[in-house]
CSV table of C-alpha atoms in Angstrom, one decimal:
chain,number,residue,atom,x,y,z
K,1,MET,CA,-13.7,10.0,20.9
K,2,THR,CA,-14.5,6.7,19.2
K,3,ARG,CA,-13.0,5.7,15.9
K,4,ARG,CA,-16.4,6.1,14.2
K,5,THR,CA,-16.7,9.7,15.6
K,6,LEU,CA,-13.1,10.4,14.4
K,7,LEU,CA,-13.9,9.2,10.9
K,8,ALA,CA,-17.1,11.2,10.7
K,9,SER,CA,-15.2,14.3,11.8
K,10,ALA,CA,-12.4,13.6,9.3
K,11,ALA,CA,-14.9,13.2,6.5
K,12,ALA,CA,-16.5,16.6,7.4
K,13,THR,CA,-13.0,18.2,7.5
K,14,ALA,CA,-12.1,16.8,4.0
K,15,THR,CA,-15.5,18.0,2.6
K,16,ALA,CA,-15.0,21.5,4.1
K,17,LEU,CA,-11.7,22.0,2.3
K,18,PRO,CA,-12.4,21.4,-1.4
K,19,GLY,CA,-9.6,23.7,-2.7
K,20,SER,CA,-6.9,22.8,-0.2
K,21,LEU,CA,-5.6,19.5,-1.4
K,22,SER,CA,-2.4,19.1,-3.4
K,23,ALA,CA,-2.6,17.0,-6.6
K,24,ALA,CA,-1.5,13.9,-4.7
K,25,GLU,CA,-3.9,14.5,-1.8
K,26,ASP,CA,-6.8,14.9,-4.2
K,27,MET,CA,-6.4,11.3,-5.2
K,28,LEU,CA,-9.2,9.3,-3.6
K,29,PRO,CA,-7.0,7.2,-1.2
K,30,LEU,CA,-5.6,10.4,0.4
K,31,SER,CA,-8.7,12.5,0.3
K,32,ALA,CA,-10.5,9.8,2.4
K,33,PRO,CA,-10.9,10.4,6.2
K,34,VAL,CA,-8.1,8.1,7.1
K,35,SER,CA,-5.4,6.8,4.6
K,36,VAL,CA,-1.9,5.4,4.6
K,37,ARG,CA,0.9,7.8,4.9
K,38,LYS,CA,3.9,5.5,4.8
K,39,VAL,CA,5.2,2.0,5.7
K,40,GLY,CA,8.2,1.1,7.9
K,41,LEU,CA,10.3,-2.0,7.2
K,42,TRP,CA,13.0,-3.8,9.2
K,43,ALA,CA,15.9,-4.9,7.0
K,44,LYS,CA,19.1,-6.8,7.3
K,45,ASP,CA,20.7,-4.6,4.6
K,46,ALA,CA,19.1,-1.2,4.2
K,47,GLU,CA,21.4,-0.1,1.4
K,48,THR,CA,20.6,-3.0,-0.8
K,49,MET,CA,16.9,-2.5,-0.1
K,50,ALA,CA,17.0,1.2,-0.8
K,51,ASP,CA,18.8,0.6,-4.1
K,52,TRP,CA,16.2,-1.9,-5.1
K,53,TYR,CA,13.2,0.5,-4.3
K,54,ALA,CA,15.0,3.2,-6.2
K,55,ALA,CA,15.8,1.0,-9.2
K,56,ARG,CA,12.5,-0.9,-9.4
K,57,VAL,CA,9.8,1.4,-7.9
K,58,GLY,CA,11.5,4.7,-8.7
K,59,LEU,CA,11.5,6.0,-5.1
K,60,GLN,CA,14.1,8.6,-4.2
K,61,ARG,CA,16.3,8.8,-1.1
K,62,MET,CA,15.0,11.5,1.2
K,63,GLY,CA,17.4,11.4,4.1
K,64,GLY,CA,17.0,9.4,7.3
K,65,GLU,CA,18.9,9.3,10.5
K,66,GLY,CA,21.2,6.6,12.0
K,67,ASN,CA,20.3,3.2,10.6
K,68,VAL,CA,17.2,4.5,8.8
K,69,ILE,CA,16.9,5.3,5.1
K,70,ALA,CA,13.9,7.3,4.1
K,71,MET,CA,12.5,6.8,0.6
K,72,GLY,CA,9.7,8.7,-1.1
K,73,ASN,CA,8.3,10.6,-4.1
K,74,GLY,CA,10.6,13.7,-3.7
K,75,ARG,CA,8.1,15.5,-1.5
K,76,ASP,CA,6.7,12.9,1.0
K,77,VAL,CA,8.4,9.9,2.6
K,78,LEU,CA,6.6,6.7,1.7
K,79,LEU,CA,8.9,4.1,3.1
K,80,ASP,CA,11.3,4.0,6.1
K,81,ILE,CA,13.9,1.2,6.0
K,82,THR,CA,15.6,0.5,9.3
K,83,GLU,CA,18.6,-1.7,9.3
K,84,ASP,CA,19.6,-4.4,11.8
K,85,SER,CA,22.1,-6.8,10.4
K,86,ALA,CA,21.3,-9.3,13.2
K,87,LEU,CA,17.8,-9.9,12.0
K,88,THR,CA,16.5,-13.1,10.4
K,89,ILE,CA,14.6,-13.0,7.2
K,90,ALA,CA,10.9,-13.6,8.0
K,91,PRO,CA,9.4,-16.7,6.6
K,92,PRO,CA,6.3,-16.3,4.4
K,93,THR,CA,4.1,-18.1,6.9
K,94,GLN,CA,4.7,-15.4,9.5
K,95,ALA,CA,2.1,-12.7,10.1
K,96,GLY,CA,3.2,-9.3,8.9
K,97,LEU,CA,3.4,-7.7,5.4
K,98,TYR,CA,1.9,-9.2,2.3
K,99,HIS,CA,2.6,-6.2,0.2
K,100,THR,CA,3.0,-2.4,0.1
K,101,ALA,CA,1.0,-1.0,-2.8
K,102,PHE,CA,2.4,2.1,-4.5
K,103,LEU,CA,-0.3,3.9,-6.4
K,104,LEU,CA,0.8,5.9,-9.5
K,105,PRO,CA,-1.1,9.0,-10.4
K,106,SER,CA,-2.4,7.8,-13.8
K,107,ARG,CA,-2.8,4.8,-16.1
K,108,ARG,CA,-0.3,6.5,-18.4
K,109,ASP,CA,2.3,6.4,-15.6
K,110,LEU,CA,1.6,2.7,-15.1
K,111,ALA,CA,2.1,2.2,-18.9
K,112,ARG,CA,5.4,4.1,-18.7
K,113,TRP,CA,6.5,1.9,-15.7
K,114,VAL,CA,5.6,-1.3,-17.7
K,115,LEU,CA,7.6,-0.2,-20.7
K,116,PHE,CA,10.5,0.5,-18.3
K,117,ALA,CA,10.2,-3.0,-16.7
K,118,MET,CA,10.1,-4.6,-20.2
K,119,ARG,CA,13.2,-2.7,-21.2
K,120,GLU,CA,15.1,-3.6,-18.0
K,121,GLN,CA,13.7,-7.2,-18.1
K,122,PHE,CA,13.5,-7.6,-14.4
K,123,PRO,CA,11.2,-10.3,-13.0
K,124,VAL,CA,7.7,-9.7,-11.8
K,125,ASP,CA,5.5,-12.1,-9.7
K,126,GLY,CA,2.2,-11.5,-11.3
K,127,VAL,CA,-0.2,-9.0,-13.0
K,128,ALA,CA,-3.9,-8.5,-12.6
K,129,ASP,CA,-6.8,-6.4,-13.7
K,130,HIS,CA,-8.8,-6.0,-10.5
K,131,LEU,CA,-11.6,-4.0,-12.2
K,132,VAL,CA,-11.0,-1.1,-9.8
K,133,SER,CA,-7.3,-1.0,-10.7
K,134,GLU,CA,-4.5,-2.6,-12.7
K,135,ALA,CA,-1.6,-4.0,-10.8
K,136,ILE,CA,1.9,-5.5,-11.2
K,137,TYR,CA,3.5,-7.5,-8.3
K,138,LEU,CA,7.1,-7.8,-7.3
K,139,THR,CA,9.2,-9.0,-4.4
K,140,ASP,CA,12.0,-7.0,-2.8
K,141,PRO,CA,15.4,-8.5,-1.9
K,142,GLU,CA,14.2,-9.5,1.6
K,143,GLY,CA,10.9,-11.1,0.6
K,144,ASN,CA,8.5,-8.2,1.1
K,145,GLY,CA,5.7,-8.0,-1.5
K,146,VAL,CA,5.4,-4.9,-3.6
K,147,GLU,CA,2.5,-3.8,-5.8
K,148,ILE,CA,2.7,-1.1,-8.5
K,149,TYR,CA,-0.8,0.0,-9.6
K,150,ALA,CA,-3.0,2.6,-11.1
K,151,ASP,CA,-6.7,3.0,-10.3
K,152,ARG,CA,-9.5,3.0,-12.7
K,153,PRO,CA,-11.9,6.0,-12.4
K,154,ALA,CA,-14.0,5.7,-9.2
K,155,SER,CA,-17.1,6.2,-11.4
K,156,ASP,CA,-16.3,2.8,-13.0
K,157,TRP,CA,-16.3,0.9,-9.7
K,158,VAL,CA,-19.3,-1.2,-9.1
K,159,TRP,CA,-20.8,-1.2,-5.6
K,160,THR,CA,-23.5,-3.5,-4.3
K,161,ASP,CA,-24.9,-3.1,-0.8
K,162,GLY,CA,-21.6,-1.6,0.4
K,163,SER,CA,-19.4,-4.2,-1.3
K,164,VAL,CA,-17.1,-3.2,-4.2
K,165,GLU,CA,-16.7,-5.6,-7.1
K,166,MET,CA,-13.1,-6.8,-7.6
K,167,ALA,CA,-11.6,-9.6,-9.5
K,168,SER,CA,-8.2,-10.9,-10.8
K,169,LYS,CA,-8.3,-10.9,-14.6
K,170,ALA,CA,-5.7,-10.6,-17.3
K,171,ILE,CA,-4.5,-7.1,-18.1
K,172,ASP,CA,-5.1,-5.9,-21.6
K,173,PHE,CA,-1.6,-4.8,-22.2
K,174,ASP,CA,-2.3,-3.5,-25.7
K,175,SER,CA,-4.8,-1.1,-24.2
K,176,LEU,CA,-2.5,-0.3,-21.3
K,177,LEU,CA,0.6,0.4,-23.3
K,178,ALA,CA,-1.3,2.5,-25.8
K,179,GLU,CA,-1.8,5.0,-22.9
K,180,ALA,CA,1.9,5.8,-23.0
K,181,GLY,CA,1.4,7.5,-26.4
K,182,PRO,CA,3.6,7.4,-29.5
K,183,ALA,CA,6.6,9.1,-27.8
K,184,PRO,CA,6.3,8.1,-24.1
K,185,ILE,CA,8.3,10.0,-21.5
K,186,PRO,CA,11.0,7.5,-20.3
K,187,TRP,CA,10.5,6.3,-16.7
K,188,GLU,CA,13.3,7.6,-14.4
K,189,THR,CA,11.7,8.1,-11.0
K,190,ALA,CA,8.2,7.7,-9.6
K,191,PRO,CA,6.0,10.7,-10.4
K,192,ALA,CA,5.6,13.3,-7.6
K,193,GLY,CA,2.0,12.2,-7.0
K,194,THR,CA,2.9,8.6,-6.2
K,195,VAL,CA,1.5,7.5,-2.8
K,196,VAL,CA,1.1,4.3,-0.8
K,197,GLY,CA,-2.5,3.6,-1.9
K,198,HIS,CA,-3.0,0.6,0.4
K,199,VAL,CA,-1.2,-2.0,2.5
K,200,HIS,CA,-2.0,-5.7,2.5
K,201,LEU,CA,-1.3,-7.6,5.7
K,202,LYS,CA,-0.8,-11.3,6.6
K,203,VAL,CA,-2.7,-12.4,9.7
K,204,GLY,CA,-3.5,-15.6,11.4
K,205,ASP,CA,-7.3,-15.1,11.1
K,206,ALA,CA,-8.7,-12.8,8.5
K,207,THR,CA,-12.2,-12.6,10.0
K,208,LEU,CA,-10.8,-11.6,13.4
K,209,ALA,CA,-8.5,-9.1,11.8
K,210,GLY,CA,-11.3,-7.6,9.7
K,211,ASP,CA,-13.4,-7.2,12.9
K,212,TRP,CA,-10.4,-5.5,14.6
K,213,TRP,CA,-10.0,-2.9,11.9
K,214,GLN,CA,-13.7,-2.1,12.0
K,215,THR,CA,-14.2,-2.0,15.8
K,216,GLN,CA,-10.8,-0.5,16.8
K,217,MET,CA,-9.9,1.7,13.8
K,218,GLY,CA,-13.4,2.5,12.4
K,219,PHE,CA,-12.7,1.2,8.9
K,220,ASP,CA,-15.5,-0.1,6.7
K,221,ALA,CA,-15.3,-3.7,5.3
K,222,VAL,CA,-15.8,-3.2,1.6
K,223,ARG,CA,-15.2,-6.7,0.3
K,224,ALA,CA,-14.6,-10.2,1.7
K,225,ARG,CA,-13.4,-13.3,-0.1
K,226,GLN,CA,-12.2,-16.7,1.1
K,227,GLY,CA,-9.5,-15.9,3.7
K,228,ALA,CA,-9.3,-12.2,3.1
K,229,VAL,CA,-11.1,-9.0,4.1
K,230,PHE,CA,-10.7,-5.6,2.3
K,231,LEU,CA,-11.3,-2.4,4.3
K,232,SER,CA,-11.3,1.4,3.7
K,233,THR,CA,-12.6,4.8,4.7
K,234,GLY,CA,-14.4,7.3,2.5
K,235,GLY,CA,-15.5,4.9,-0.2
K,236,TYR,CA,-12.0,3.9,-1.5
K,237,HIS,CA,-11.8,0.3,-2.8
K,238,HIS,CA,-9.4,-0.5,0.0
K,239,HIS,CA,-6.7,1.1,2.2
K,240,ILE,CA,-6.1,-2.0,4.1
K,241,ALA,CA,-6.5,-5.7,3.3
K,242,VAL,CA,-5.9,-8.7,5.6
K,243,ASN,CA,-5.5,-12.3,4.5
K,244,GLN,CA,-4.5,-15.7,5.9
K,245,TRP,CA,-3.6,-17.2,2.6
K,246,GLN,CA,0.0,-18.0,3.7
K,247,SER,CA,-0.3,-17.4,7.4
K,248,ALA,CA,-3.5,-19.1,8.7
K,249,GLY,CA,-3.1,-19.8,12.4
K,250,ALA,CA,0.0,-17.7,12.7
K,251,PRO,CA,0.8,-16.6,16.3
K,252,MET,CA,1.9,-13.2,17.5
K,253,ARG,CA,4.9,-12.0,15.4
K,254,PRO,CA,8.2,-12.7,17.2
K,255,GLU,CA,11.0,-10.2,17.5
K,256,GLY,CA,14.2,-10.5,15.6
K,257,PHE,CA,12.8,-10.8,12.1
K,258,THR,CA,12.8,-8.6,9.0
K,259,GLY,CA,9.6,-7.3,7.4
K,260,LEU,CA,7.0,-4.9,8.6
K,261,ALA,CA,7.9,-2.5,11.3
K,262,TYR,CA,4.7,-0.4,11.2
K,263,VAL,CA,1.9,1.0,9.1
K,264,ASP,CA,1.6,4.8,9.5
K,265,LEU,CA,-1.9,6.2,9.0
K,266,GLN,CA,-3.0,9.8,8.6
K,267,SER,CA,-6.3,11.3,9.6
K,268,ARG,CA,-7.8,14.4,8.0
K,269,ALA,CA,-9.4,15.2,11.4
K,270,PRO,CA,-7.2,16.7,14.2
K,271,VAL,CA,-6.3,13.7,16.4
K,272,GLU,CA,-3.7,13.0,19.1
K,273,ALA,CA,-1.0,10.7,17.8
K,274,ALA,CA,-1.6,7.2,18.9
K,275,VAL,CA,-0.2,3.7,18.4
K,276,PHE,CA,-2.2,0.5,18.1
K,277,SER,CA,-1.4,-3.1,17.9
K,278,ASP,CA,-3.5,-5.9,16.3
K,279,ASP,CA,-3.7,-9.5,17.5
K,280,TRP,CA,-0.4,-10.4,15.8
K,281,GLY,CA,1.6,-7.5,17.1
K,282,THR,CA,1.5,-5.4,14.0
K,283,GLU,CA,2.1,-1.7,14.9
K,284,ILE,CA,-0.4,0.7,13.5
K,285,ARG,CA,0.4,4.4,14.0
K,286,LEU,CA,-2.3,7.2,13.6
K,287,SER,CA,-1.8,10.9,13.5
K,288,ALA,CA,-3.2,14.0,11.8
K,289,VAL,CA,-2.2,14.9,8.3
């Protein structure tokens, strides 16, 4: 079975089960034929990393075995942190993870998170209205990028010849924070419907990487800009992005460094579990939901 056939089958499966999705799975990223289930990280200090993801993102500890700490939304594991104290912190020029993007269920939830961040006064790297979403960017203690975002309604996304319109504009924080209401529920943990909406990867050649995701994994290229390609299934704005902004010309990822261990994808069609590797040694896992 080719990846294209797999995705067509997955799309049919999703269409045939209109009442079977949970609230989280009914969100467009997860209702697509193939989406991101979770991300795995290599870390020098898993405890410090887990504490950070709990304190900043609101993820909860959900077990784990041996040197692995599992973090998630209380129902599903979204992040596995595997410790190896002998690792070296990966430099930003190395291929690997650009950011893991945690999608909150609603704009109100993003407003609540922003109020929390303002109260705690912790640093952020940037903010952007991408037209399809609004996003806040952070960096974890070992240099991995993190995005906290909420989607705009899919009906507001603008598509032209298969390409979705995206930008990086200033967020209207007056409008966003008004969503929290006059007596907002204080942020304590990430809402149960929080998912990994997309993953952004660093590669040595974005065009080559974009072609790999299309030909090997059956994703659709939905936007390209200088040094980056955005890809998805099922009409989402992107499940995967690849860029060479910091890593142009990077070779195969060497062993012994922190950062991305794997990206775990889930298919709505029944498939045999498989593991793939791109041209930079990034491990991509695929299995059925």
